[in-house]
Tab-separated table of C-alpha atoms and ligand atoms in Angstrom:
chain	number	residue	atom	x	y	z
A	1	MET	CA	-43.766	-43.935	-9.233
A	2	GLN	CA	-41.484	-41.081	-8.319
A	3	ASP	CA	-37.798	-41.747	-8.030
A	4	ILE	CA	-37.009	-41.023	-4.385
A	5	LYS	CA	-33.228	-41.048	-4.779
A	6	SER	CA	-33.363	-38.138	-7.217
A	7	PHE	CA	-35.042	-35.785	-4.718
A	8	THR	CA	-33.027	-33.086	-2.981
A	9	LEU	CA	-33.319	-32.984	0.811
A	10	GLU	CA	-35.675	-29.998	0.556
A	11	GLU	CA	-37.928	-31.837	-1.867
A	12	LEU	CA	-37.930	-34.900	0.337
A	13	LYS	CA	-39.003	-32.744	3.277
A	14	ASN	CA	-41.968	-31.579	1.228
A	15	GLU	CA	-42.797	-35.168	0.346
A	16	MET	CA	-42.785	-36.167	4.023
A	17	ALA	CA	-44.907	-33.165	4.954
A	18	GLY	CA	-47.335	-34.140	2.188
A	19	MET	CA	-47.559	-37.635	3.651
A	20	GLY	CA	-48.264	-36.244	7.103
A	21	GLU	CA	-44.921	-37.493	8.396
A	22	LYS	CA	-42.490	-35.561	10.560
A	23	THR	CA	-40.042	-33.665	8.377
A	24	TYR	CA	-37.010	-34.999	10.287
A	25	ARG	CA	-37.773	-38.326	8.626
A	26	ALA	CA	-36.673	-36.741	5.358
A	27	LYS	CA	-33.132	-36.237	6.596
A	28	GLN	CA	-33.046	-39.742	8.037
A	29	ILE	CA	-34.115	-41.295	4.733
A	30	TYR	CA	-31.854	-39.006	2.736
A	31	GLN	CA	-28.830	-40.014	4.809
A	32	TRP	CA	-29.713	-43.682	4.458
A	33	MET	CA	-29.880	-43.308	0.678
A	34	HIS	CA	-26.935	-41.035	0.011
A	35	GLY	CA	-24.655	-41.406	3.037
A	36	LYS	CA	-25.111	-44.987	4.219
A	37	LEU	CA	-25.883	-46.229	0.707
A	38	ALA	CA	-28.910	-48.321	1.605
A	39	ARG	CA	-29.865	-50.790	-1.125
A	40	SER	CA	-33.563	-50.633	-0.291
A	41	PHE	CA	-36.016	-49.266	2.283
A	42	ASP	CA	-35.562	-52.530	4.222
A	43	ASP	CA	-32.036	-51.450	5.143
A	44	MET	CA	-33.359	-48.386	6.972
A	45	THR	CA	-33.709	-50.189	10.247
A	46	ASP	CA	-34.283	-47.207	12.516
A	47	LEU	CA	-37.356	-46.180	10.556
A	48	PRO	CA	-40.777	-47.471	11.618
A	49	LEU	CA	-41.751	-50.488	9.552
A	50	ALA	CA	-45.013	-48.822	8.528
A	51	LEU	CA	-43.139	-45.849	7.089
A	52	ARG	CA	-40.729	-48.086	5.202
A	53	GLN	CA	-43.648	-49.988	3.704
A	54	ARG	CA	-45.444	-46.790	2.828
A	55	CYS	CA	-42.355	-45.428	1.070
A	56	ALA	CA	-41.873	-48.695	-0.812
A	57	SER	CA	-45.417	-48.482	-2.129
A	58	LEU	CA	-45.107	-44.832	-3.114
A	59	TYR	CA	-41.604	-44.505	-4.514
A	60	GLU	CA	-39.282	-46.203	-6.897
A	61	TYR	CA	-35.968	-47.087	-5.222
A	62	THR	CA	-33.366	-47.473	-7.940
A	63	ALA	CA	-30.331	-49.740	-7.621
A	64	VAL	CA	-27.884	-51.135	-10.137
A	65	LYS	CA	-26.820	-54.745	-10.327
A	66	SER	CA	-23.265	-55.680	-11.195
A	67	VAL	CA	-23.473	-58.251	-13.987
A	68	LYS	CA	-19.822	-58.375	-14.902
A	69	VAL	CA	-16.503	-57.122	-13.522
A	70	GLN	CA	-13.203	-57.109	-15.294
A	71	GLU	CA	-10.037	-56.345	-13.386
A	72	SER	CA	-6.900	-55.223	-15.144
A	73	ALA	CA	-3.878	-57.362	-14.461
A	74	VAL	CA	-1.741	-54.348	-15.317
A	75	ASP	CA	-2.977	-51.643	-12.947
A	76	GLY	CA	-5.914	-52.982	-10.913
A	77	THR	CA	-8.455	-50.853	-12.779
A	78	ARG	CA	-11.875	-52.453	-12.575
A	79	LYS	CA	-14.567	-52.142	-15.134
A	80	TYR	CA	-18.126	-52.852	-14.081
A	81	LEU	CA	-21.051	-53.650	-16.279
A	82	PHE	CA	-24.182	-52.568	-14.430
A	83	GLU	CA	-27.760	-53.473	-15.152
A	84	LEU	CA	-30.341	-50.762	-14.537
A	85	GLY	CA	-33.878	-51.307	-13.266
A	86	ASP	CA	-35.226	-51.804	-16.791
A	87	GLY	CA	-32.493	-54.250	-17.804
A	88	LYS	CA	-30.440	-51.756	-19.805
A	89	LEU	CA	-26.678	-51.833	-19.391
A	90	VAL	CA	-24.077	-49.189	-18.621
A	91	GLU	CA	-20.372	-49.286	-17.825
A	92	SER	CA	-18.436	-47.672	-15.009
A	93	VAL	CA	-14.734	-47.790	-14.283
A	94	TRP	CA	-12.935	-47.742	-10.937
A	95	MET	CA	-9.361	-46.484	-10.975
A	96	LYS	CA	-6.928	-46.397	-8.103
A	97	TYR	CA	-4.529	-43.482	-8.060
A	98	LYS	CA	-2.043	-42.329	-5.469
A	99	HIS	CA	-4.277	-39.375	-4.623
A	100	GLY	CA	-7.421	-41.480	-4.183
A	101	ASN	CA	-9.973	-43.591	-5.965
A	102	SER	CA	-11.632	-42.308	-9.062
A	103	VAL	CA	-14.830	-43.516	-10.690
A	104	CYS	CA	-15.802	-42.901	-14.291
A	105	ILE	CA	-19.563	-43.055	-14.780
A	106	SER	CA	-21.977	-43.237	-17.700
A	107	SER	CA	-24.604	-40.539	-18.169
A	108	GLN	CA	-26.736	-42.185	-20.868
A	109	VAL	CA	-27.518	-45.625	-22.270
A	110	GLY	CA	-25.810	-45.288	-25.643
A	111	CYS	CA	-25.121	-41.928	-27.225
A	112	ARG	CA	-26.364	-39.948	-30.206
A	113	MET	CA	-23.272	-37.873	-30.863
A	114	GLY	CA	-21.814	-40.237	-33.447
A	115	CYS	CA	-18.066	-39.714	-32.889
A	116	ALA	CA	-16.235	-41.840	-35.430
A	117	PHE	CA	-13.804	-43.538	-33.023
A	118	CYS	CA	-16.210	-44.276	-30.172
A	119	ALA	CA	-17.921	-47.597	-29.429
A	120	SER	CA	-20.647	-46.081	-27.221
A	121	THR	CA	-22.427	-44.410	-30.099
A	122	LEU	CA	-22.547	-47.318	-32.557
A	123	ASP	CA	-26.187	-48.171	-31.776
A	124	GLY	CA	-27.311	-44.634	-30.992
A	125	LEU	CA	-29.036	-43.389	-27.855
A	126	GLU	CA	-31.446	-45.627	-25.955
A	127	ARG	CA	-32.218	-43.279	-23.094
A	128	SER	CA	-30.734	-40.840	-20.623
A	129	LEU	CA	-29.923	-41.805	-17.055
A	130	LYS	CA	-31.785	-40.384	-14.107
A	131	PRO	CA	-29.767	-38.591	-11.402
A	132	SER	CA	-30.259	-41.615	-9.129
A	133	GLU	CA	-28.868	-43.971	-11.768
A	134	MET	CA	-25.704	-41.897	-12.096
A	135	LEU	CA	-25.312	-41.906	-8.306
A	136	ASP	CA	-26.051	-45.632	-8.130
A	137	GLN	CA	-22.943	-46.442	-10.162
A	138	ILE	CA	-20.781	-44.664	-7.580
A	139	TYR	CA	-22.693	-46.087	-4.623
A	140	ALA	CA	-22.458	-49.651	-5.950
A	141	ILE	CA	-18.716	-49.343	-6.544
A	142	THR	CA	-18.202	-47.911	-3.050
A	143	LEU	CA	-20.033	-50.905	-1.579
A	144	LEU	CA	-18.309	-53.445	-3.844
A	145	THR	CA	-14.783	-52.181	-3.219
A	146	GLY	CA	-15.339	-51.136	0.390
A	147	GLU	CA	-13.305	-48.042	-0.393
A	148	ARG	CA	-14.218	-44.387	-0.500
A	149	VAL	CA	-14.474	-42.704	-3.882
A	150	SER	CA	-12.844	-39.286	-3.928
A	151	ASN	CA	-12.953	-38.338	-7.606
A	152	VAL	CA	-15.723	-38.656	-10.153
A	153	VAL	CA	-15.407	-38.192	-13.890
A	154	VAL	CA	-18.443	-38.160	-16.143
A	155	MET	CA	-16.641	-39.682	-19.099
A	156	GLY	CA	-18.312	-43.036	-19.577
A	157	ILE	CA	-21.069	-43.866	-22.028
A	158	GLY	CA	-23.160	-40.889	-23.150
A	159	GLU	CA	-22.950	-37.146	-23.582
A	160	PRO	CA	-23.595	-35.549	-20.179
A	161	LEU	CA	-24.639	-32.174	-21.575
A	162	ASP	CA	-27.253	-33.961	-23.694
A	163	ASN	CA	-28.817	-34.899	-20.325
A	164	TYR	CA	-28.327	-31.525	-18.710
A	165	ASP	CA	-31.023	-31.289	-16.037
A	166	ASN	CA	-30.379	-34.778	-14.699
A	167	LEU	CA	-26.635	-34.143	-14.727
A	168	LEU	CA	-27.027	-30.987	-12.683
A	169	ARG	CA	-29.250	-32.635	-10.119
A	170	PHE	CA	-26.757	-35.503	-9.910
A	171	LEU	CA	-23.974	-33.002	-9.190
A	172	VAL	CA	-26.015	-31.332	-6.462
A	173	LEU	CA	-26.748	-34.667	-4.778
A	174	LEU	CA	-23.198	-35.972	-5.133
A	175	THR	CA	-21.669	-32.922	-3.490
A	176	ASP	CA	-24.317	-32.567	-0.775
A	177	GLU	CA	-23.019	-32.696	2.804
A	178	ASN	CA	-25.615	-35.275	3.781
A	179	GLY	CA	-24.503	-37.601	1.029
A	180	LEU	CA	-21.061	-38.684	-0.179
A	181	HIS	CA	-20.080	-35.014	-0.018
A	182	ILE	CA	-17.615	-35.230	-2.869
A	183	SER	CA	-15.779	-31.988	-3.452
A	184	GLN	CA	-16.789	-30.096	-6.594
A	185	ARG	CA	-13.113	-29.713	-7.397
A	186	ASN	CA	-12.798	-33.468	-7.634
A	187	ILE	CA	-15.458	-33.781	-10.316
A	188	THR	CA	-14.898	-33.572	-14.068
A	189	VAL	CA	-17.594	-33.424	-16.717
A	190	SER	CA	-16.466	-34.218	-20.249
A	191	THR	CA	-18.344	-32.989	-23.307
A	192	CYS	CA	-17.970	-33.413	-27.050
A	193	GLY	CA	-18.708	-29.678	-27.222
A	194	LEU	CA	-22.382	-28.751	-26.882
A	195	VAL	CA	-21.862	-25.009	-26.693
A	196	PRO	CA	-25.178	-23.958	-25.115
A	197	GLY	CA	-24.722	-26.592	-22.373
A	198	MET	CA	-21.147	-25.442	-21.716
A	199	ARG	CA	-22.335	-21.875	-21.272
A	200	ARG	CA	-25.223	-22.929	-19.070
A	201	LEU	CA	-22.851	-24.948	-16.906
A	202	ALA	CA	-20.560	-21.912	-16.615
A	203	ASP	CA	-23.495	-19.896	-15.287
A	204	GLU	CA	-24.078	-22.440	-12.508
A	205	LYS	CA	-20.703	-21.241	-11.158
A	206	LEU	CA	-19.708	-24.635	-9.829
A	207	GLN	CA	-16.095	-25.515	-9.069
A	208	ILE	CA	-16.104	-28.613	-11.260
A	209	THR	CA	-13.675	-29.167	-14.128
A	210	LEU	CA	-14.994	-28.990	-17.653
A	211	ALA	CA	-13.214	-31.238	-20.136
A	212	LEU	CA	-13.698	-30.622	-23.826
A	213	SER	CA	-13.133	-33.479	-26.257
A	214	LEU	CA	-11.306	-31.603	-28.969
A	215	HIS	CA	-9.378	-34.266	-30.921
A	216	ALA	CA	-8.539	-31.874	-33.759
A	217	ALA	CA	-7.584	-28.212	-33.911
A	218	THR	CA	-9.214	-27.313	-37.222
A	219	ASP	CA	-12.918	-27.449	-38.091
A	220	GLU	CA	-12.189	-29.395	-41.240
A	221	LYS	CA	-10.435	-32.232	-39.395
A	222	ARG	CA	-12.786	-32.182	-36.460
A	223	LYS	CA	-15.803	-32.590	-38.731
A	224	LYS	CA	-14.337	-35.826	-40.011
A	225	LEU	CA	-14.179	-37.257	-36.498
A	226	MET	CA	-17.113	-35.662	-34.712
A	227	PRO	CA	-20.484	-34.846	-36.312
A	228	VAL	CA	-21.103	-32.263	-33.560
A	229	ALA	CA	-18.400	-30.146	-35.234
A	230	ASN	CA	-20.879	-29.420	-38.026
A	231	LYS	CA	-23.052	-27.686	-35.495
A	232	TYR	CA	-20.501	-25.772	-33.406
A	233	SER	CA	-17.258	-24.374	-34.746
A	234	ILE	CA	-13.969	-24.446	-32.896
A	235	SER	CA	-14.133	-20.690	-32.508
A	236	GLN	CA	-17.528	-20.999	-30.789
A	237	LEU	CA	-16.046	-23.715	-28.567
A	238	MET	CA	-13.084	-21.550	-27.601
A	239	ASP	CA	-15.415	-18.680	-26.707
A	240	ALA	CA	-17.458	-21.041	-24.535
A	241	CYS	CA	-14.262	-22.268	-22.823
A	242	ALA	CA	-13.139	-18.706	-22.150
A	243	TYR	CA	-16.592	-17.978	-20.749
A	244	TYR	CA	-16.379	-21.042	-18.487
A	245	PHE	CA	-13.012	-19.884	-17.154
A	246	GLU	CA	-14.274	-16.346	-16.676
A	247	LYS	CA	-17.291	-17.486	-14.663
A	248	THR	CA	-15.684	-20.235	-12.591
A	249	GLY	CA	-11.940	-19.581	-12.539
A	250	ARG	CA	-11.457	-23.254	-13.415
A	251	ARG	CA	-8.984	-24.077	-16.129
A	252	ILE	CA	-10.297	-26.138	-19.022
A	253	THR	CA	-9.061	-29.622	-19.816
A	254	PHE	CA	-8.759	-30.515	-23.485
A	255	GLU	CA	-9.022	-34.169	-24.375
A	256	TYR	CA	-7.121	-35.118	-27.473
A	257	SER	CA	-7.233	-38.750	-28.588
A	258	LEU	CA	-4.270	-39.421	-30.817
A	259	ILE	CA	-5.129	-41.459	-33.892
A	260	GLY	CA	-2.306	-42.741	-36.057
A	261	GLY	CA	-2.095	-40.914	-39.397
A	262	VAL	CA	-5.229	-38.858	-38.647
A	263	ASN	CA	-4.427	-36.173	-36.043
A	264	ASP	CA	-1.019	-37.089	-34.625
A	265	SER	CA	1.519	-35.287	-36.836
A	266	ARG	CA	3.871	-32.482	-35.862
A	267	GLU	CA	1.761	-30.167	-38.012
A	268	ASN	CA	-1.354	-31.227	-36.065
A	269	ALA	CA	0.484	-30.431	-32.828
A	270	ALA	CA	1.446	-27.017	-34.204
A	271	GLU	CA	-2.213	-26.362	-35.088
A	272	LEU	CA	-3.203	-27.191	-31.530
A	273	VAL	CA	-0.485	-24.895	-30.182
A	274	ARG	CA	-1.790	-22.031	-32.333
A	275	LEU	CA	-5.286	-22.627	-31.032
A	276	ILE	CA	-4.659	-22.797	-27.281
A	277	LYS	CA	-1.296	-21.183	-26.584
A	278	GLY	CA	-1.540	-18.782	-23.644
A	279	MET	CA	-4.854	-20.204	-22.444
A	280	ASN	CA	-5.201	-21.407	-18.879
A	281	CYS	CA	-5.706	-25.052	-19.736
A	282	HIS	CA	-4.462	-28.588	-19.538
A	283	VAL	CA	-4.198	-31.096	-22.380
A	284	ASN	CA	-4.796	-34.813	-21.934
A	285	LEU	CA	-3.356	-36.879	-24.743
A	286	ILE	CA	-4.911	-40.312	-25.067
A	287	PRO	CA	-3.606	-42.805	-27.606
A	288	VAL	CA	-6.859	-43.979	-29.222
A	289	ASN	CA	-8.289	-47.219	-27.909
A	290	PRO	CA	-8.824	-49.314	-31.002
A	291	VAL	CA	-12.494	-50.281	-31.410
A	292	LYS	CA	-13.015	-53.355	-33.490
A	293	GLU	CA	-15.848	-51.848	-35.565
A	294	ARG	CA	-13.564	-48.965	-36.603
A	295	ASN	CA	-10.177	-49.120	-38.175
A	296	PHE	CA	-8.433	-46.404	-36.195
A	297	VAL	CA	-4.978	-47.210	-34.921
A	298	GLN	CA	-2.689	-45.753	-32.272
A	299	PRO	CA	0.116	-43.409	-33.266
A	300	GLY	CA	3.258	-45.199	-34.314
A	301	GLY	CA	6.581	-45.204	-32.451
A	302	THR	CA	7.534	-41.797	-31.143
A	303	PHE	CA	4.570	-39.773	-32.411
A	304	THR	CA	2.874	-39.498	-29.028
A	305	THR	CA	5.988	-38.189	-27.266
A	306	ALA	CA	6.798	-35.882	-30.175
A	307	PHE	CA	3.276	-34.441	-29.981
A	308	LYS	CA	3.646	-33.925	-26.242
A	309	ASN	CA	7.055	-32.283	-26.624
A	310	GLU	CA	5.719	-29.845	-29.212
A	311	LEU	CA	3.045	-28.700	-26.754
A	312	GLU	CA	5.463	-28.481	-23.830
A	313	LYS	CA	7.951	-26.478	-25.844
A	314	ASN	CA	5.191	-23.909	-26.139
A	315	GLY	CA	4.456	-23.787	-22.441
A	316	ILE	CA	1.285	-25.890	-22.578
A	317	ASN	CA	0.483	-28.223	-19.655
A	318	VAL	CA	0.121	-31.698	-21.008
A	319	THR	CA	-0.101	-35.265	-19.776
A	320	ILE	CA	-0.256	-38.499	-21.666
A	321	ARG	CA	-3.153	-40.237	-20.042
A	322	ARG	CA	-2.088	-43.618	-18.803
A	323	GLU	CA	-4.150	-46.111	-20.659
A	324	MET	CA	-5.773	-47.596	-17.643
A	325	GLY	CA	-7.179	-51.019	-18.219
A	326	ARG	CA	-6.318	-51.493	-21.875
A	327	ASP	CA	-6.455	-55.234	-21.301
A	328	ILE	CA	-10.078	-55.063	-20.112
A	329	ASP	CA	-11.954	-53.458	-22.977
A	330	GLY	CA	-11.013	-50.066	-21.547
A	331	ALA	CA	-12.507	-48.098	-24.427
A	332	CYS	CA	-15.908	-46.571	-23.796
A	333	GLY	CA	-18.822	-48.815	-24.518
A	334	GLN	CA	-16.945	-51.892	-25.624
A	335	LEU	CA	-17.892	-54.112	-22.731
A	336	ARG	CA	-21.555	-53.224	-23.042
A	337	ARG	CA	-21.552	-54.002	-26.749
A	338	ARG	CA	-19.944	-57.347	-26.209
A	339	GLN	CA	-22.396	-58.331	-23.506
A	340	ARG	CA	-25.389	-57.325	-25.634
A	341	ALA	CA	-24.165	-59.330	-28.580
A	342	PHE	CA	-23.779	-62.230	-26.199
A	343	ARG	CA	-27.342	-62.144	-24.850
B	401	SAH	N1	-19.499	-37.564	-24.492
B	401	SAH	C1	-18.480	-37.042	-23.645
B	401	SAH	C2	-17.992	-37.996	-22.579
B	401	SAH	C3	-17.826	-39.448	-22.920
B	401	SAH	S1	-16.473	-39.925	-23.921
B	401	SAH	C4	-17.314	-36.544	-24.491
B	401	SAH	O1	-17.370	-36.671	-25.695
B	401	SAH	O2	-16.388	-35.966	-23.945
B	401	SAH	C5	-15.031	-39.703	-22.926
B	401	SAH	C6	-13.778	-39.412	-23.738
B	401	SAH	O3	-13.298	-40.601	-24.400
B	401	SAH	C7	-14.002	-38.386	-24.830
B	401	SAH	O4	-12.917	-37.521	-24.879
B	401	SAH	C8	-14.063	-39.256	-26.069
B	401	SAH	O5	-13.827	-38.523	-27.223
B	401	SAH	C9	-13.017	-40.310	-25.746
B	401	SAH	N2	-13.084	-41.537	-26.513
B	401	SAH	C10	-14.160	-42.203	-26.965
B	401	SAH	N3	-13.810	-43.313	-27.625
B	401	SAH	C11	-12.470	-43.374	-27.577
B	401	SAH	C12	-11.506	-44.292	-28.073
B	401	SAH	N4	-11.868	-45.369	-28.755
B	401	SAH	N5	-10.208	-44.036	-27.815
B	401	SAH	C13	-9.839	-42.950	-27.096
B	401	SAH	N6	-10.692	-42.049	-26.609
B	401	SAH	C14	-11.999	-42.249	-26.852
């Protein structure tokens, strides 16, 4: 069965025409799915019953089920464990900021990138998510919290650029005026650095933010943390970032997880300065979330602030990312792993 929630409005019009239905039905159904967040065809009460039944027999209607929620006592961040139609699990996080609510979604079930510090990749990739399944995480959270989502970050489980076509379709649907109509500028896609995907995304000329998970400023160090560094060098990455900026005018975000004794020294900060000084960019420093299967630790004492100061001294925009939800298995993929071990 075809996945109706992954169709664009134009495609849905063609579907309706093919069924001999009036094409205005397409817009009605589309708005039910993406604007009013219907959970099934049954919700679409102003549609003739016969049409609803016909759609239900022809199309798959995806929905995610919340199987676990953890709420941080510290900052109200909520982490949801969602079950997909085939029983597989993904995580999404809801964060409340002064400027609005932000949702972090997963793009794959598992991941095949193999980053040394990350819990999502420990069992490899199971499958990629469909556009509808990425949307469903946001739709479910909107319904569960009763609050509008204004920002979306694709930074949960998975490598979004390893699921490129579905990601792009998801972005089109998410920003569509007949759906949640989320502004492109409020969307961030984070990648471990798949250069061809970064360049392809640049060519789409969207106004979304591209975040690059850098974590080290030399190839030698990066290779120790991220297998993808064996495939693409930092110089190729920097060229791709420059290309992204050239095509979109959007400044790049660099993610840098600080790991005690691994990439957090003053010398490491100086290496990063040499690499990005003068670039139109922003650096997010994230003290590593310890994952129990790995023995990485957070920087000691004043290392994080010293690292930040070194960047600032050189005119680089930098924030230390608040560790939202540390008390609730905040690190990517940890909740899912625990639940699976439990089953
Ligand atoms: N695959 C994409 C997006 C998912 S990971 C990417 O690599 O960017 C989202 C971010 O969390 C990445 O920057 C990733 O490197 C980082 N990350 C993963 N595990 C972490 C951990 N245990 N502590 C801190 N950051 C982590």
